[in-house]
PDB file of C-alpha atoms in Angstrom:
ATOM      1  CA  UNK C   1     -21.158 -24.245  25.622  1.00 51.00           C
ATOM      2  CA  UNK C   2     -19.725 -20.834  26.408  1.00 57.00           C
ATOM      3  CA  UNK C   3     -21.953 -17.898  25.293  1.00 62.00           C
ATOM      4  CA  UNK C   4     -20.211 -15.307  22.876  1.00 70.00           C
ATOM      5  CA  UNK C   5     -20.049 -11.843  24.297  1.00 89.00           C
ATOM      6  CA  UNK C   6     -22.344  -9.153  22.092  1.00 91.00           C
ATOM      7  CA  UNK C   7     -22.544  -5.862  22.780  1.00 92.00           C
ATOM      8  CA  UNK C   8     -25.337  -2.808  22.393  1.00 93.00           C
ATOM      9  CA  UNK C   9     -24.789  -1.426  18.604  1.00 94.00           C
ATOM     10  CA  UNK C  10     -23.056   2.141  19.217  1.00 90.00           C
ATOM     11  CA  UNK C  11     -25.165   3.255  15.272  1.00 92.00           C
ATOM     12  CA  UNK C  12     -28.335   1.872  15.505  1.00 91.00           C
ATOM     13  CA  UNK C  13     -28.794   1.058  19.122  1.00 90.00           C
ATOM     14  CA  UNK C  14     -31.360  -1.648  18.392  1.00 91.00           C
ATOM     15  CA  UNK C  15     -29.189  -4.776  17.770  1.00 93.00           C
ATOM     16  CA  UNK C  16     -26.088  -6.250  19.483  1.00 94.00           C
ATOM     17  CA  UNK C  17     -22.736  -6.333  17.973  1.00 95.00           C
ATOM     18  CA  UNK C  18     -20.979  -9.473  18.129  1.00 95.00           C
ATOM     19  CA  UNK C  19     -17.108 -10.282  17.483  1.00 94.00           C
ATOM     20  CA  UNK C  20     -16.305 -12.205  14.008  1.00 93.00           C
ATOM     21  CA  UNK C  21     -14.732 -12.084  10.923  1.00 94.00           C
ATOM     22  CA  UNK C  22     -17.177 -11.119   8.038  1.00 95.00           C
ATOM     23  CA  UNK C  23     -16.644 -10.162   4.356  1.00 94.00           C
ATOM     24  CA  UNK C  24     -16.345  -6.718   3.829  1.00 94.00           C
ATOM     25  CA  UNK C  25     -16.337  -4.162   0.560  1.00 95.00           C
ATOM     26  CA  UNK C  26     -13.976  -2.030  -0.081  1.00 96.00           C
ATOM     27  CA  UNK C  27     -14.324   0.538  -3.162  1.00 96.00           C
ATOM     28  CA  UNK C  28     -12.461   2.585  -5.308  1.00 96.00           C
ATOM     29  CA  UNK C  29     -14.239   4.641  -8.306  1.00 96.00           C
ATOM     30  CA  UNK C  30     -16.565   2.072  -9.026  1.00 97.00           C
ATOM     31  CA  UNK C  31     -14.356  -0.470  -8.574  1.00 97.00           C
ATOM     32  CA  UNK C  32     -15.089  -3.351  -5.426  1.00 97.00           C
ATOM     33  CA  UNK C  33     -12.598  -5.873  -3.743  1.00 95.00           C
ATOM     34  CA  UNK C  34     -13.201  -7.915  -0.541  1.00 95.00           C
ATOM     35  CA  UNK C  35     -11.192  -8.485   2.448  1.00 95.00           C
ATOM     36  CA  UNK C  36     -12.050 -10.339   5.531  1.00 95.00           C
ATOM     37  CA  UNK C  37     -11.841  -8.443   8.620  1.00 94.00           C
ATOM     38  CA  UNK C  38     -12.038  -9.054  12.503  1.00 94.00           C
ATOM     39  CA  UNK C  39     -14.636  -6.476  14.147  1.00 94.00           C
ATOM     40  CA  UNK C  40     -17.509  -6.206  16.239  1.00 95.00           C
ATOM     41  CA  UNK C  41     -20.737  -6.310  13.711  1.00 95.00           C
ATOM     42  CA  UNK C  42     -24.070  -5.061  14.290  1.00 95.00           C
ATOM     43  CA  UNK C  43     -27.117  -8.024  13.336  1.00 92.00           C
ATOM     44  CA  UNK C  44     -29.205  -5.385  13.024  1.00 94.00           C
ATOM     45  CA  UNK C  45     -27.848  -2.327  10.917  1.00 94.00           C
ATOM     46  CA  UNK C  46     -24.674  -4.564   9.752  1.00 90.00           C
ATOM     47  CA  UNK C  47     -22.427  -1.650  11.438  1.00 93.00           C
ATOM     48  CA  UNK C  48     -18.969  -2.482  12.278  1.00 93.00           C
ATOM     49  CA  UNK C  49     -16.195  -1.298  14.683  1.00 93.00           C
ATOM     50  CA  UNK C  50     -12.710  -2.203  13.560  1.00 93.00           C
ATOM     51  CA  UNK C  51      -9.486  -2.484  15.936  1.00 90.00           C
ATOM     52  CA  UNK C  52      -5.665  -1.713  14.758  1.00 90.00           C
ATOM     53  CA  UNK C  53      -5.419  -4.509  12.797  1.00 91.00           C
ATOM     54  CA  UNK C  54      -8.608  -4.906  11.416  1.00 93.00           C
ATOM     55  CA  UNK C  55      -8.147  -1.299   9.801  1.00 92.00           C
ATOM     56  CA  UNK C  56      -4.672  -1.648   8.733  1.00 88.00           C
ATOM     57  CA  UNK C  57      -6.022  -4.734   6.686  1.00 89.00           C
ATOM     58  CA  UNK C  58      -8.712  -2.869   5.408  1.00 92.00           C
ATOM     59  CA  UNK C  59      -6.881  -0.384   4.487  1.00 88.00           C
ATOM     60  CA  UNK C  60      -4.022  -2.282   2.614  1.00 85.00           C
ATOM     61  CA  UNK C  61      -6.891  -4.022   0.845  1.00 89.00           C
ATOM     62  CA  UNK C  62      -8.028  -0.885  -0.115  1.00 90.00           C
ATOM     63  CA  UNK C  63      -4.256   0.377  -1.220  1.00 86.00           C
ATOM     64  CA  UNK C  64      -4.529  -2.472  -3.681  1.00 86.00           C
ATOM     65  CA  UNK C  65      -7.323  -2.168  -5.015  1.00 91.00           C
ATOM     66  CA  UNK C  66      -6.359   2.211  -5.691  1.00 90.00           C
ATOM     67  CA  UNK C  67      -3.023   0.935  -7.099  1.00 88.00           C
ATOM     68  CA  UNK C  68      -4.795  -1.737  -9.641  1.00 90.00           C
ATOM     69  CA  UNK C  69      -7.621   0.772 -10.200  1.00 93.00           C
ATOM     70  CA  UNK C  70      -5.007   3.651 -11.313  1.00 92.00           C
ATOM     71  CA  UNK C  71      -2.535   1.286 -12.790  1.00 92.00           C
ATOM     72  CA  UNK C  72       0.589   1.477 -10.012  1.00 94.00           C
ATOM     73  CA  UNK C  73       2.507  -0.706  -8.445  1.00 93.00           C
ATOM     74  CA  UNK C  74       1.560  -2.070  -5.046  1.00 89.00           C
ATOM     75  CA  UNK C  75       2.578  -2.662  -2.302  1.00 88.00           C
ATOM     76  CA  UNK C  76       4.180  -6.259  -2.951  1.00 89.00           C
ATOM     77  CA  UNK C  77       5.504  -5.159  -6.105  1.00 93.00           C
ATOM     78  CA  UNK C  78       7.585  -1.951  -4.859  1.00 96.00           C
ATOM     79  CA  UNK C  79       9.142  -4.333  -2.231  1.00 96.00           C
ATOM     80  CA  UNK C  80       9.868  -7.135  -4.497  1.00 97.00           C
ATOM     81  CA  UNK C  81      11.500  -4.515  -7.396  1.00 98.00           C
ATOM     82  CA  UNK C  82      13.700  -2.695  -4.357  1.00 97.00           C
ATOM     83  CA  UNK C  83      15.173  -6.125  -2.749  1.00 97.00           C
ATOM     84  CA  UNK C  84      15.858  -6.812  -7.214  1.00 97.00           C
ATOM     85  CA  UNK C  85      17.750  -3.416  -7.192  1.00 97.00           C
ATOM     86  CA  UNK C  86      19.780  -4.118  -4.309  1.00 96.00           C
ATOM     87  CA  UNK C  87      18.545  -1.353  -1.765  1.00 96.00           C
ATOM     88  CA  UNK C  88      16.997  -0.538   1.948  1.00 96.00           C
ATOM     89  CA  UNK C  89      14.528   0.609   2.286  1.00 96.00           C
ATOM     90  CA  UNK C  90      16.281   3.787   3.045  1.00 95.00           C
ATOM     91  CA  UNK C  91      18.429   3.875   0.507  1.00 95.00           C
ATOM     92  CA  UNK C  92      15.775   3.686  -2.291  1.00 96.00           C
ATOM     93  CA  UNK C  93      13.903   6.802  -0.549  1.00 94.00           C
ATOM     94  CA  UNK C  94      17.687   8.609  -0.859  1.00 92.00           C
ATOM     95  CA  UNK C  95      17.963   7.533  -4.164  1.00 93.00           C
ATOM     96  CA  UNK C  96      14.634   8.162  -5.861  1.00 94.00           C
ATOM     97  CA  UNK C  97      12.860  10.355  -3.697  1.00 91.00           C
ATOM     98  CA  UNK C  98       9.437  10.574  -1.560  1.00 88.00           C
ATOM     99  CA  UNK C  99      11.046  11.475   1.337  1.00 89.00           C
ATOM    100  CA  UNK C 100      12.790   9.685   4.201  1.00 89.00           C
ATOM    101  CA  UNK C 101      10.466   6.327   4.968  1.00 94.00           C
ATOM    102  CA  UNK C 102       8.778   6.692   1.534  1.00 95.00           C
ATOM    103  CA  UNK C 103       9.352   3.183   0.781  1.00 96.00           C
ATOM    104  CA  UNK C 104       8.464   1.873   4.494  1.00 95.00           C
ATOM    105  CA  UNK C 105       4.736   3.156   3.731  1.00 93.00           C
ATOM    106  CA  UNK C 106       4.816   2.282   0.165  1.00 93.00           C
ATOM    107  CA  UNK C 107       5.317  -1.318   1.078  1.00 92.00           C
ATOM    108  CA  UNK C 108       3.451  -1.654   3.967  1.00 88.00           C
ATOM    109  CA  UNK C 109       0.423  -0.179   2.626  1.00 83.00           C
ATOM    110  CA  UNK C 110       0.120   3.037   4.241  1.00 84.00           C
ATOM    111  CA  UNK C 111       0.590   5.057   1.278  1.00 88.00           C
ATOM    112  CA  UNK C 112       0.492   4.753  -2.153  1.00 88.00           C
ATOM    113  CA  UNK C 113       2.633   4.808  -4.701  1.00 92.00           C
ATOM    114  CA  UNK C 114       3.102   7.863  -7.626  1.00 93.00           C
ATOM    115  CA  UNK C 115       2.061   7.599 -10.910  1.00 92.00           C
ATOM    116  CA  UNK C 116       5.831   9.214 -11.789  1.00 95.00           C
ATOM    117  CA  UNK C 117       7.330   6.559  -8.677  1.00 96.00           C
ATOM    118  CA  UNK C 118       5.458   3.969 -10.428  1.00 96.00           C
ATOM    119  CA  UNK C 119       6.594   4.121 -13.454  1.00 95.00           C
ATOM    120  CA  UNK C 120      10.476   5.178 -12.607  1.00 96.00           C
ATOM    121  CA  UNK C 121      10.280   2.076 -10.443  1.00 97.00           C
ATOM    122  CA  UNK C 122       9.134   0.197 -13.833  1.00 95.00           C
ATOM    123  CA  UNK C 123      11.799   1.492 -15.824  1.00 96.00           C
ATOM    124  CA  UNK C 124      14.451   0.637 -12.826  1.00 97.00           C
ATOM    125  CA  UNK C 125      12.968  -2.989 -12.682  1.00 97.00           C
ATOM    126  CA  UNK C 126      13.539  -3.599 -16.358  1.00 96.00           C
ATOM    127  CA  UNK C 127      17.053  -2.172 -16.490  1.00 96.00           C
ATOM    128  CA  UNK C 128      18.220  -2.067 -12.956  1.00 95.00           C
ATOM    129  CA  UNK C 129      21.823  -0.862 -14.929  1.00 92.00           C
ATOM    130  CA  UNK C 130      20.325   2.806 -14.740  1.00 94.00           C
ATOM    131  CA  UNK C 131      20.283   2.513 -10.937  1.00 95.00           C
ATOM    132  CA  UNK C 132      23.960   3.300 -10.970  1.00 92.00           C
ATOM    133  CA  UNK C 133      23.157   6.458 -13.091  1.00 89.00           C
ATOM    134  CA  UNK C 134      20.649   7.959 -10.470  1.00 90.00           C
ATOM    135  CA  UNK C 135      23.541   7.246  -7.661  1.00 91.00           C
ATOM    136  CA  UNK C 136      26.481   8.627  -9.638  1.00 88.00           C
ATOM    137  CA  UNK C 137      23.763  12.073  -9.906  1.00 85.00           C
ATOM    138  CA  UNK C 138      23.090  12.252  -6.173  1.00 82.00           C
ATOM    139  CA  UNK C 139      26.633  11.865  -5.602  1.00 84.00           C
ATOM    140  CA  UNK C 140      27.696  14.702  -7.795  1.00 82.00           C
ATOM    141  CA  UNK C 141      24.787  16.440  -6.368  1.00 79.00           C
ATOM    142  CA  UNK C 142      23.399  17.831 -10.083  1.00 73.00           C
ATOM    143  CA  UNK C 143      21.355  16.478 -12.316  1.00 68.00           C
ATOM    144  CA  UNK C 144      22.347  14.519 -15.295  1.00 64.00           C
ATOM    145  CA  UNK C 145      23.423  15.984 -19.179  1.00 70.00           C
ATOM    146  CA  UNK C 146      21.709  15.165 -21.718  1.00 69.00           C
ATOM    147  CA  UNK C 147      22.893  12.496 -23.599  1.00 71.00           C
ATOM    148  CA  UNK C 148      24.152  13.731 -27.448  1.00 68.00           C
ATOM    149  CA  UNK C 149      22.752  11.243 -29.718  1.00 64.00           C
TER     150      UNK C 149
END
């Protein structure tokens, strides 16, 4: 039976790490969800060392629990509205703003989304018709008139 490689703890320098996947915590104002990660774990202090993708997981976990937490859309949800509206992913950051891969690190987790993005993405999704009204406005280049009621 091979033996699994440990190594010295890098924190607490008493205990070995070892490589596994454990349950970890991430938190948000009093607010907890778990993710499963990959990392090297300490059996003595319970310290961890995370690679690339270990952290990017974490961190997307983390990114959805902040967007429940605050009441935004996440990550799945931006992506899945933008494919409904008919638009790249550069295209909806022309369009509605945040800047040139906006919607790249909305949907991949790397950033969250805006309370205002949020809910103009919200108000897209549930009339998608006003889409054309933000394009015909960029187009122009000024913003719209108000509407006489």
């Amino acid at each position: 039976m091979p033996r699994t490689k440990t190594q010295p703890c890098v924190s607490c320098r008493d205990g070995r790490m070892r490589l596994e996947v454990r349950d970890d915590v991430v938190t948000y104002q009093g607010h907890e969800q778990h993710v499963e990660v990959l990392g090297w774990w300490c059996n003595t202090c319970g310290e961890a060392i995370l690679d690339g993708a270990a952290l990017a997981e974490r961190e997307r976990a983390f990114l959805e629990l902040k967007a429940e937490v605050d009441e935004v859309l996440g990550p799945e949800r931006v992506a899945e509205i933008r494919r409904q509206l008919g638009l790249s992913q550069r295209r909806a950051s022309e369009l509605l703003g945040g800047g040139p891969h906006a919607f790249q690190k909305y949907e991949s987790g790397e950033q969250s989304v805006s309370v205002p993005m949020s809910n103009l993405l919200y108000l897209l999704a549930r009339d998608p018709r006003r889409l054309r009204e933000i394009t015909e406005w960029r187009q122009a280049g000024r913003p719209p008139r108000p509407r006489s009621r």
